[in-house]
Amino acid sequence: MNILLLGSGGREHAFAWKLAQSRICTQLFIAPGNSGTATCGTNVSLDPLDFPAVAAFVRTAEIGMVVVGPEEPLVRGIWDFFQADPELAQIPFIGPSQAGAVLEGSKAWAKAFMQRHKIPTAAYRKFDGTQLAEAKAYLATHALPIVLKADGLAAGKGVIICESHAQAQTELEEMLGGKFGTAGATVVVEQFLSGIEFSVFALTDGKNYKILPEAKDYKRIGEGDTGLNTGGMGAVSPVPFATESVWEKVESRIIKPSIKGLRKEKIPYCGFVFFGLIMVDEDPYVIEYNCRMGDPETEVVLPRLKNDLGALLLSCARGQLARTRIRTDKRAATTIFLVSGGYPGDYAKGKLISGLDKVKGSLVFHAGAKNDDQGQTLTSGGRVLAVTSFGKTFPDALKRSRNNAKKIQYEGKYFRKDIGKDLERYL
Ligand code: AMP
Ligand code: GLY
């Protein structure tokens, strides 16, 4: 069948790479894609948020399955748009309903959902613009640090960890005052949890679920997890502290009640659930849900997945996930992101990328990269390329990623050399 994948980042290149290997895939289309996805299928110049245009393409290209990479089309209701048309509603579709995507689209909703289903998460209160005085009084007695979260999608910038009460008061006023537009019209004030974070993924057909390999991502720009937050500077899978006893708790306390909760609340959900977790001593807590796979986690999770991804997703869309079994490569996979100088602040675009042909023994997933008219590959975003490698252990894999990262050149290239360092103590 023909498959349409929506998105244009490193996550989507990893999906495209894996889907292109599927026995069920005749033609793969990626909208809008990037220079990497162009090597796996056909890029289509379509905006994933233009639902009528996506639907028209699905009809003309005789698409047999739609796979949604990023959250925004889901949060805006692309699944519901397809469901509203009797013909399009028949097409296997990977991505939850708008009601399901609200797990990511509204942090306040996600917190209430977790409370309803007794899923461990930080204590919280939510406030809107009409409650400013009440919110400020609440903050004044709150233990430090204070975590403030804009309720809606804020491009990864909506979480602020405040080290003083004064900072919290100012941030709260700015958020409620429109700093993040409507995303900050409601603010969640949360208890600060201290521990090590990791990411867990489930694929669900709404009833059954399958757990994919876990990963740890590295969000900060600087070595030693310092500096500003980014879209992700690297990732490691598996996570050495995710032992059997940790997994038992994660599944019974978090994954199972989450999937059951969605079903109980009659929320249509066929797709990925991303659980952003933190270990507080020996216990896992949910920091956030996402309604899609992670980036850069996908760049290490999918390479470790031995299943035919097209067949797996199709069985999910058909509600037959119970019949499948996830098979995982036992080796470690790591990825290191090459970013543009200045990122996550201002950075230049259009820099010529060279040395991709010198890479040996790693996969290079393109994110902020595009081809020009002459077929040269240029930087086009902050996070440019993800260099993914396998190894017997994660330090072996990281060494390979680092060696290949050095062979790729473009003006302003930067990457973290300490990805995975914090995990060495678990070896
Ligand atoms: P989010 O956008 O929800 O993923 O939050 C971004 C980051 O903020 C998380 O990855 C955590 O590192 C941090 N964070 C969010 N909530 C908390 C919390 N309650 N306690 C400690 N850190 C948090
Ligand atoms: N790596 C975190 C995310 O995809 O949101």
Short mmCIF file of C-alpha atoms and ligand atoms in Angstrom, two decimals:
data_model
loop_
_atom_site.label_atom_id
_atom_site.label_comp_id
_atom_site.label_asym_id
_atom_site.label_seq_id
_atom_site.Cartn_x
_atom_site.Cartn_y
_atom_site.Cartn_z
CA MET A 1 0.00 0.00 0.00
CA ASN A 2 0.96 3.64 -0.31
CA ILE A 3 1.77 5.34 2.98
CA LEU A 4 1.68 9.05 3.80
CA LEU A 5 3.87 10.26 6.66
CA LEU A 6 3.33 13.80 7.96
CA GLY A 7 6.21 15.84 9.34
CA SER A 8 9.68 17.08 8.48
CA GLY A 9 12.09 16.44 11.35
CA GLY A 10 14.63 13.85 12.43
CA ARG A 11 11.83 11.79 13.91
CA GLU A 12 10.14 11.68 10.51
CA HIS A 13 13.37 10.72 8.73
CA ALA A 14 13.70 7.80 11.16
CA PHE A 15 10.05 6.82 10.51
CA ALA A 16 10.56 7.13 6.75
CA TRP A 17 13.75 5.07 6.88
CA LYS A 18 11.94 2.31 8.76
CA LEU A 19 8.69 2.45 6.75
CA ALA A 20 10.63 2.28 3.48
CA GLN A 21 11.87 -1.15 4.60
CA SER A 22 8.34 -2.42 5.23
CA ARG A 23 7.04 -5.26 3.09
CA ILE A 24 3.62 -3.61 2.99
CA CYS A 25 4.92 -0.29 1.68
CA THR A 26 4.60 0.24 -2.08
CA GLN A 27 5.19 3.98 -2.23
CA LEU A 28 6.09 6.20 0.69
CA PHE A 29 5.19 9.89 0.64
CA ILE A 30 6.42 12.37 3.23
CA ALA A 31 4.76 15.76 3.66
CA PRO A 32 6.62 18.03 3.66
CA GLY A 33 9.73 15.96 4.54
CA ASN A 34 13.36 17.05 4.31
CA SER A 35 16.59 16.11 2.50
CA GLY A 36 16.77 12.87 4.50
CA THR A 37 13.22 11.67 3.91
CA ALA A 38 13.77 12.34 0.18
CA THR A 39 16.16 9.35 0.17
CA CYS A 40 13.42 7.06 1.57
CA GLY A 41 10.41 8.10 -0.51
CA THR A 42 8.82 11.05 -2.24
CA ASN A 43 8.54 14.40 -0.51
CA VAL A 44 5.27 16.21 -1.10
CA SER A 45 5.03 19.94 -0.63
CA LEU A 46 2.05 19.96 1.73
CA ASP A 47 1.43 21.65 5.05
CA PRO A 48 0.32 19.01 7.59
CA LEU A 49 -1.94 21.66 9.15
CA ASP A 50 -3.82 22.17 5.87
CA PHE A 51 -6.21 19.27 6.43
CA PRO A 52 -8.24 19.68 3.20
CA ALA A 53 -5.00 19.64 1.18
CA VAL A 54 -3.77 16.53 3.05
CA ALA A 55 -7.13 14.82 2.43
CA ALA A 56 -7.06 15.71 -1.28
CA PHE A 57 -3.58 14.22 -1.60
CA VAL A 58 -4.65 11.06 0.23
CA ARG A 59 -7.40 10.56 -2.36
CA THR A 60 -5.30 11.27 -5.46
CA ALA A 61 -2.26 9.25 -4.34
CA GLU A 62 -4.47 6.35 -3.19
CA ILE A 63 -2.94 6.39 0.27
CA GLY A 64 -3.62 3.24 2.28
CA MET A 65 -2.33 4.48 5.65
CA VAL A 66 -1.61 7.88 7.18
CA VAL A 67 1.03 8.24 9.90
CA VAL A 68 1.24 11.53 11.79
CA GLY A 69 4.68 12.46 13.18
CA PRO A 70 4.29 15.78 15.06
CA GLU A 71 1.73 16.82 17.67
CA GLU A 72 0.30 19.96 16.15
CA PRO A 73 -1.93 18.42 13.47
CA LEU A 74 -3.22 15.98 16.10
CA VAL A 75 -3.92 18.64 18.70
CA ARG A 76 -5.74 20.61 15.97
CA GLY A 77 -7.88 17.59 15.12
CA ILE A 78 -6.59 15.98 11.92
CA TRP A 79 -7.96 12.59 13.00
CA ASP A 80 -11.41 14.11 13.54
CA PHE A 81 -11.22 15.79 10.13
CA PHE A 82 -10.62 12.41 8.50
CA GLN A 83 -13.34 10.74 10.57
CA ALA A 84 -15.90 13.29 9.42
CA ASP A 85 -15.67 11.95 5.86
CA PRO A 86 -17.09 8.42 5.40
CA GLU A 87 -14.49 7.48 2.78
CA LEU A 88 -11.45 8.93 4.57
CA ALA A 89 -12.62 7.45 7.86
CA GLN A 90 -11.93 3.98 6.42
CA ILE A 91 -8.23 4.68 5.88
CA PRO A 92 -5.92 3.29 8.58
CA PHE A 93 -4.68 6.31 10.53
CA ILE A 94 -1.92 6.48 13.14
CA GLY A 95 -2.48 9.35 15.52
CA PRO A 96 -5.10 9.99 18.21
CA SER A 97 -8.31 11.98 18.07
CA GLN A 98 -8.28 15.62 19.17
CA ALA A 99 -9.77 14.42 22.46
CA GLY A 100 -6.78 12.10 22.88
CA ALA A 101 -4.16 14.60 21.75
CA VAL A 102 -5.30 16.86 24.59
CA LEU A 103 -3.03 14.68 26.76
CA GLU A 104 -0.28 16.81 25.24
CA GLY A 105 -2.33 19.82 24.17
CA SER A 106 -3.44 20.77 27.69
CA LYS A 107 -1.19 20.19 30.67
CA ALA A 108 -4.06 21.04 33.04
CA TRP A 109 -6.25 18.41 31.36
CA ALA A 110 -3.43 15.85 31.56
CA LYS A 111 -2.96 16.54 35.27
CA ALA A 112 -6.69 16.10 35.95
CA PHE A 113 -6.67 12.89 33.89
CA MET A 114 -3.80 11.53 35.98
CA GLN A 115 -5.65 12.43 39.18
CA ARG A 116 -8.81 10.71 37.97
CA HIS A 117 -6.86 7.54 37.23
CA LYS A 118 -4.49 7.71 40.19
CA ILE A 119 -1.40 7.94 38.02
CA PRO A 120 1.63 9.23 39.96
CA THR A 121 2.56 12.81 39.04
CA ALA A 122 3.63 16.00 40.84
CA ALA A 123 1.00 17.80 42.95
CA TYR A 124 -0.41 20.86 41.16
CA ARG A 125 -2.93 23.69 40.99
CA LYS A 126 -4.13 25.51 37.90
CA PHE A 127 -5.00 29.16 37.51
CA ASP A 128 -6.42 31.34 34.76
CA GLY A 129 -6.42 35.10 34.19
CA THR A 130 -9.36 35.67 36.51
CA GLN A 131 -7.44 34.16 39.44
CA LEU A 132 -4.30 36.27 39.47
CA ALA A 133 -4.58 37.39 43.11
CA GLU A 134 -5.34 33.88 44.27
CA ALA A 135 -2.47 32.48 42.20
CA LYS A 136 0.01 35.00 43.61
CA ALA A 137 -1.06 34.24 47.17
CA TYR A 138 -0.62 30.52 46.43
CA LEU A 139 2.85 31.06 44.97
CA ALA A 140 3.95 33.12 48.01
CA THR A 141 3.79 30.06 50.28
CA HIS A 142 4.90 27.46 47.71
CA ALA A 143 8.16 25.59 48.33
CA LEU A 144 11.04 26.41 45.97
CA PRO A 145 11.78 25.77 43.19
CA ILE A 146 8.36 26.35 41.64
CA VAL A 147 7.47 24.78 38.31
CA LEU A 148 5.21 26.92 36.09
CA LYS A 149 3.72 25.42 32.94
CA ALA A 150 1.76 27.12 30.20
CA ASP A 151 -1.26 24.88 29.68
CA GLY A 152 -1.15 24.69 25.88
CA LEU A 153 1.45 23.94 23.19
CA ALA A 154 4.33 26.40 23.50
CA ALA A 155 6.97 24.84 21.23
CA GLY A 156 8.80 23.29 24.18
CA LYS A 157 9.28 26.66 25.89
CA GLY A 158 6.25 26.65 28.16
CA VAL A 159 7.88 25.18 31.28
CA ILE A 160 9.73 27.53 33.62
CA ILE A 161 11.46 26.37 36.78
CA CYS A 162 11.57 29.34 39.14
CA GLU A 163 14.26 29.52 41.82
CA SER A 164 12.69 32.43 43.71
CA HIS A 165 9.20 33.56 44.66
CA ALA A 166 9.79 36.90 42.93
CA GLN A 167 10.67 35.15 39.66
CA ALA A 168 7.61 32.91 39.96
CA GLN A 169 5.31 35.92 40.49
CA THR A 170 6.75 37.73 37.47
CA GLU A 171 6.65 34.67 35.21
CA LEU A 172 3.10 33.86 36.22
CA GLU A 173 1.95 37.41 35.46
CA GLU A 174 3.70 37.30 32.08
CA MET A 175 2.23 33.93 31.19
CA LEU A 176 -1.30 34.93 32.14
CA GLY A 177 -0.61 38.23 30.38
CA GLY A 178 -0.09 36.47 27.07
CA LYS A 179 3.66 35.70 26.88
CA PHE A 180 2.80 32.38 25.16
CA GLY A 181 -0.42 33.61 23.58
CA THR A 182 -3.46 31.50 24.34
CA ALA A 183 -1.21 28.58 25.41
CA GLY A 184 -0.60 30.48 28.66
CA ALA A 185 -4.21 31.50 29.32
CA THR A 186 -4.18 28.79 31.96
CA VAL A 187 -1.05 28.09 34.00
CA VAL A 188 -0.25 24.92 35.94
CA VAL A 189 1.78 25.42 39.12
CA GLU A 190 3.53 22.22 40.01
CA GLN A 191 5.57 20.67 42.79
CA PHE A 192 9.22 20.28 41.75
CA LEU A 193 10.33 16.67 41.45
CA SER A 194 13.96 15.75 41.68
CA GLY A 195 15.37 12.71 39.92
CA ILE A 196 16.57 11.27 36.64
CA GLU A 197 14.27 11.47 33.62
CA PHE A 198 13.60 9.02 30.81
CA SER A 199 11.09 8.47 28.05
CA VAL A 200 8.78 5.52 27.60
CA PHE A 201 6.59 4.82 24.57
CA ALA A 202 3.50 2.76 24.01
CA LEU A 203 1.70 2.07 20.77
CA THR A 204 -2.01 1.57 21.39
CA ASP A 205 -5.01 0.64 19.28
CA GLY A 206 -7.27 2.05 21.99
CA LYS A 207 -7.60 -1.25 23.79
CA ASN A 208 -4.31 -3.11 23.64
CA TYR A 209 -0.89 -1.60 23.85
CA LYS A 210 2.68 -2.59 23.09
CA ILE A 211 5.68 -1.08 24.80
CA LEU A 212 8.54 0.11 22.63
CA PRO A 213 12.19 0.40 23.72
CA GLU A 214 12.72 3.23 26.21
CA ALA A 215 15.23 6.06 25.80
CA LYS A 216 16.81 8.96 27.61
CA ASP A 217 17.14 12.28 25.85
CA TYR A 218 19.41 15.23 26.60
CA LYS A 219 17.54 18.53 26.47
CA ARG A 220 20.09 21.16 27.46
CA ILE A 221 22.43 22.83 24.97
CA GLY A 222 25.56 22.68 27.14
CA GLU A 223 27.87 19.96 28.38
CA GLY A 224 26.93 18.63 31.80
CA ASP A 225 23.23 19.42 31.17
CA THR A 226 23.69 23.18 31.42
CA GLY A 227 22.28 26.14 29.51
CA LEU A 228 19.02 26.56 27.64
CA ASN A 229 16.58 23.82 26.76
CA THR A 230 16.60 22.58 23.17
CA GLY A 231 14.53 20.20 21.09
CA GLY A 232 17.00 17.48 22.12
CA MET A 233 20.76 17.12 21.75
CA GLY A 234 21.06 13.35 21.84
CA ALA A 235 19.53 10.13 23.10
CA VAL A 236 20.45 6.71 24.44
CA SER A 237 18.46 3.45 24.35
CA PRO A 238 18.12 1.25 26.35
CA VAL A 239 18.31 3.20 29.62
CA PRO A 240 20.51 1.28 32.05
CA PHE A 241 18.56 2.24 35.19
CA ALA A 242 15.27 1.01 33.68
CA THR A 243 15.58 -2.32 35.44
CA GLU A 244 12.93 -5.00 35.61
CA SER A 245 11.55 -3.63 38.88
CA VAL A 246 11.36 -0.12 37.42
CA TRP A 247 9.53 -1.49 34.38
CA GLU A 248 7.09 -3.37 36.56
CA LYS A 249 6.13 -0.09 38.29
CA VAL A 250 6.07 1.90 35.05
CA GLU A 251 3.72 -0.55 33.41
CA SER A 252 1.38 -1.20 36.34
CA ARG A 253 1.22 2.34 37.76
CA ILE A 254 1.50 4.41 34.61
CA ILE A 255 1.06 2.72 31.23
CA LYS A 256 -1.82 0.39 32.08
CA PRO A 257 -3.97 2.97 33.91
CA SER A 258 -3.29 5.57 31.21
CA ILE A 259 -4.48 3.34 28.36
CA LYS A 260 -7.35 2.05 30.43
CA GLY A 261 -8.28 5.60 31.41
CA LEU A 262 -8.47 6.70 27.77
CA ARG A 263 -10.69 3.74 26.98
CA LYS A 264 -12.89 4.27 30.02
CA GLU A 265 -13.38 7.90 29.06
CA LYS A 266 -14.25 6.77 25.50
CA ILE A 267 -11.44 8.76 23.95
CA PRO A 268 -10.48 7.37 20.52
CA TYR A 269 -6.75 6.78 20.55
CA CYS A 270 -4.84 4.82 17.93
CA GLY A 271 -1.23 5.84 17.97
CA PHE A 272 1.75 6.51 20.19
CA VAL A 273 1.67 7.65 23.79
CA PHE A 274 4.91 9.20 25.02
CA PHE A 275 5.39 9.11 28.78
CA GLY A 276 7.99 11.59 30.01
CA LEU A 277 8.97 10.05 33.36
CA ILE A 278 11.12 10.94 36.32
CA MET A 279 12.45 8.52 38.92
CA VAL A 280 11.93 9.99 42.39
CA ASP A 281 14.06 7.61 44.44
CA GLU A 282 12.69 4.23 43.37
CA ASP A 283 9.35 5.44 42.03
CA PRO A 284 8.40 6.65 38.55
CA TYR A 285 6.26 9.81 38.15
CA VAL A 286 4.81 11.31 34.99
CA ILE A 287 6.30 14.69 34.05
CA GLU A 288 4.35 14.92 30.83
CA TYR A 289 2.47 13.03 28.16
CA ASN A 290 2.94 13.54 24.45
CA CYS A 291 0.57 12.24 21.80
CA ARG A 292 3.36 11.21 19.41
CA MET A 293 6.82 9.71 19.41
CA GLY A 294 9.72 11.67 20.86
CA ASP A 295 12.44 13.49 19.02
CA PRO A 296 15.39 12.64 19.28
CA GLU A 297 14.20 9.42 20.98
CA THR A 298 12.70 8.02 17.76
CA GLU A 299 16.16 8.17 16.19
CA VAL A 300 17.30 5.48 18.66
CA VAL A 301 14.02 3.65 19.31
CA LEU A 302 13.10 2.78 15.72
CA PRO A 303 16.58 1.49 14.81
CA ARG A 304 16.24 -0.94 17.76
CA LEU A 305 12.79 -2.10 16.65
CA LYS A 306 13.10 -5.34 14.70
CA ASN A 307 9.44 -5.49 13.64
CA ASP A 308 8.25 -4.43 10.23
CA LEU A 309 6.99 -0.96 11.19
CA GLY A 310 4.40 -0.74 8.40
CA ALA A 311 2.87 -4.07 9.41
CA LEU A 312 2.96 -3.12 13.09
CA LEU A 313 1.20 0.21 12.48
CA LEU A 314 -1.36 -1.42 10.22
CA SER A 315 -2.20 -4.01 12.86
CA CYS A 316 -2.58 -1.14 15.33
CA ALA A 317 -4.91 0.78 13.03
CA ARG A 318 -6.99 -2.37 12.58
CA GLY A 319 -7.28 -2.89 16.32
CA GLN A 320 -5.23 -6.09 16.16
CA LEU A 321 -2.26 -5.10 18.25
CA ALA A 322 -2.87 -7.99 20.65
CA ARG A 323 -1.70 -10.39 17.95
CA THR A 324 1.71 -8.80 17.55
CA ARG A 325 4.89 -9.03 19.55
CA ILE A 326 7.54 -6.34 19.75
CA ARG A 327 11.01 -7.58 18.90
CA THR A 328 13.94 -5.47 19.98
CA ASP A 329 17.59 -5.37 18.98
CA LYS A 330 19.53 -6.05 22.17
CA ARG A 331 22.33 -3.70 21.19
CA ALA A 332 22.48 -0.14 22.46
CA ALA A 333 21.62 2.68 20.08
CA THR A 334 22.70 6.27 20.60
CA THR A 335 22.23 9.47 18.70
CA ILE A 336 24.13 12.74 18.80
CA PHE A 337 22.56 15.85 17.32
CA LEU A 338 24.62 18.27 15.27
CA VAL A 339 23.10 21.72 15.67
CA SER A 340 23.61 25.19 14.19
CA GLY A 341 25.92 27.60 16.03
CA GLY A 342 23.85 29.90 18.25
CA TYR A 343 20.94 27.46 18.62
CA PRO A 344 18.59 27.50 20.60
CA GLY A 345 19.02 31.27 20.17
CA ASP A 346 19.45 32.91 16.76
CA TYR A 347 21.41 30.95 14.20
CA ALA A 348 22.24 31.06 10.49
CA LYS A 349 20.60 28.80 7.89
CA GLY A 350 21.64 27.73 4.41
CA LYS A 351 25.12 26.49 5.35
CA LEU A 352 26.55 23.86 3.01
CA ILE A 353 26.85 20.42 4.64
CA SER A 354 29.77 18.25 3.53
CA GLY A 355 31.30 14.95 4.60
CA LEU A 356 28.05 12.96 4.75
CA ASP A 357 29.66 10.46 2.34
CA LYS A 358 32.53 9.91 4.80
CA VAL A 359 30.24 8.57 7.54
CA LYS A 360 30.84 4.86 8.14
CA GLY A 361 28.83 2.61 10.44
CA SER A 362 26.26 5.18 11.58
CA LEU A 363 22.87 6.26 10.33
CA VAL A 364 22.47 9.98 9.74
CA PHE A 365 18.90 11.21 10.18
CA HIS A 366 18.26 14.65 8.73
CA ALA A 367 16.23 17.17 10.72
CA GLY A 368 16.87 20.83 9.83
CA ALA A 369 18.42 20.04 6.46
CA LYS A 370 17.19 20.49 2.89
CA ASN A 371 18.44 20.07 -0.66
CA ASP A 372 18.89 23.08 -2.93
CA ASP A 373 18.19 23.10 -6.68
CA GLN A 374 21.66 21.72 -7.41
CA GLY A 375 21.11 18.80 -5.02
CA GLN A 376 23.47 20.16 -2.36
CA THR A 377 22.41 19.63 1.25
CA LEU A 378 22.10 22.81 3.32
CA THR A 379 21.25 23.50 6.93
CA SER A 380 17.70 24.76 7.35
CA GLY A 381 17.07 24.61 11.09
CA GLY A 382 18.61 24.65 14.55
CA ARG A 383 18.85 20.91 14.97
CA VAL A 384 20.44 19.74 11.75
CA LEU A 385 21.47 16.06 11.74
CA ALA A 386 21.20 13.14 14.16
CA VAL A 387 24.08 10.67 14.02
CA THR A 388 22.77 7.32 15.25
CA SER A 389 24.97 4.31 15.99
CA PHE A 390 24.71 0.86 17.45
CA GLY A 391 27.17 -0.60 19.93
CA LYS A 392 27.52 -3.55 22.22
CA THR A 393 27.27 -1.01 25.04
CA PHE A 394 26.08 2.60 24.87
CA PRO A 395 29.62 4.02 25.32
CA ASP A 396 30.69 1.99 22.25
CA ALA A 397 27.76 3.35 20.28
CA LEU A 398 28.46 6.91 21.43
CA LYS A 399 32.09 6.65 20.38
CA ARG A 400 30.96 5.70 16.88
CA SER A 401 28.43 8.55 16.79
CA ARG A 402 31.09 11.04 17.93
CA ASN A 403 33.65 9.83 15.38
CA ASN A 404 31.18 10.17 12.55
CA ALA A 405 29.87 13.50 13.88
CA LYS A 406 33.41 14.84 13.45
CA LYS A 407 33.47 13.88 9.75
CA ILE A 408 30.45 16.00 8.90
CA GLN A 409 31.20 19.66 8.30
CA TYR A 410 29.26 22.88 8.07
CA GLU A 411 29.92 26.38 9.35
CA GLY A 412 28.91 26.73 12.99
CA LYS A 413 28.52 23.00 13.68
CA TYR A 414 28.15 22.17 17.39
CA PHE A 415 27.40 18.97 19.25
CA ARG A 416 27.58 17.80 22.84
CA LYS A 417 30.45 15.44 23.58
CA ASP A 418 29.06 14.27 26.92
CA ILE A 419 25.85 12.54 25.87
CA GLY A 420 25.40 9.43 28.05
CA LYS A 421 28.10 10.42 30.58
CA ASP A 422 25.54 10.50 33.42
CA LEU A 423 24.56 6.91 32.64
CA GLU A 424 28.04 5.44 32.97
CA ARG A 425 27.58 4.96 36.72
CA TYR A 426 24.86 2.40 35.99
CA LEU A 427 27.16 0.23 33.84
P1 AMP B 1 7.93 19.42 29.66
O1 AMP B 1 7.83 20.51 28.61
O2 AMP B 1 6.68 19.15 30.40
O3 AMP B 1 8.62 18.21 29.11
O4 AMP B 1 8.96 19.96 30.74
C1 AMP B 1 10.27 20.29 30.35
C2 AMP B 1 11.23 19.87 31.40
O5 AMP B 1 10.97 20.59 32.61
C3 AMP B 1 11.11 18.41 31.80
O6 AMP B 1 11.78 17.55 30.94
C4 AMP B 1 11.74 18.46 33.17
O7 AMP B 1 13.15 18.44 33.07
C5 AMP B 1 11.30 19.78 33.70
N1 AMP B 1 10.13 19.61 34.56
C6 AMP B 1 8.84 19.65 34.20
N2 AMP B 1 8.03 19.44 35.25
C7 AMP B 1 8.84 19.25 36.33
C8 AMP B 1 8.61 18.98 37.71
N3 AMP B 1 7.38 18.88 38.22
N4 AMP B 1 9.68 18.83 38.49
C9 AMP B 1 10.93 18.93 38.00
N5 AMP B 1 11.21 19.19 36.72
C10 AMP B 1 10.18 19.36 35.88
N1 GLY B 2 12.31 14.56 23.41
C1 GLY B 2 11.18 15.13 23.98
C2 GLY B 2 10.05 15.30 23.06
O1 GLY B 2 10.01 14.77 21.97
O2 GLY B 2 9.10 16.01 23.42
#
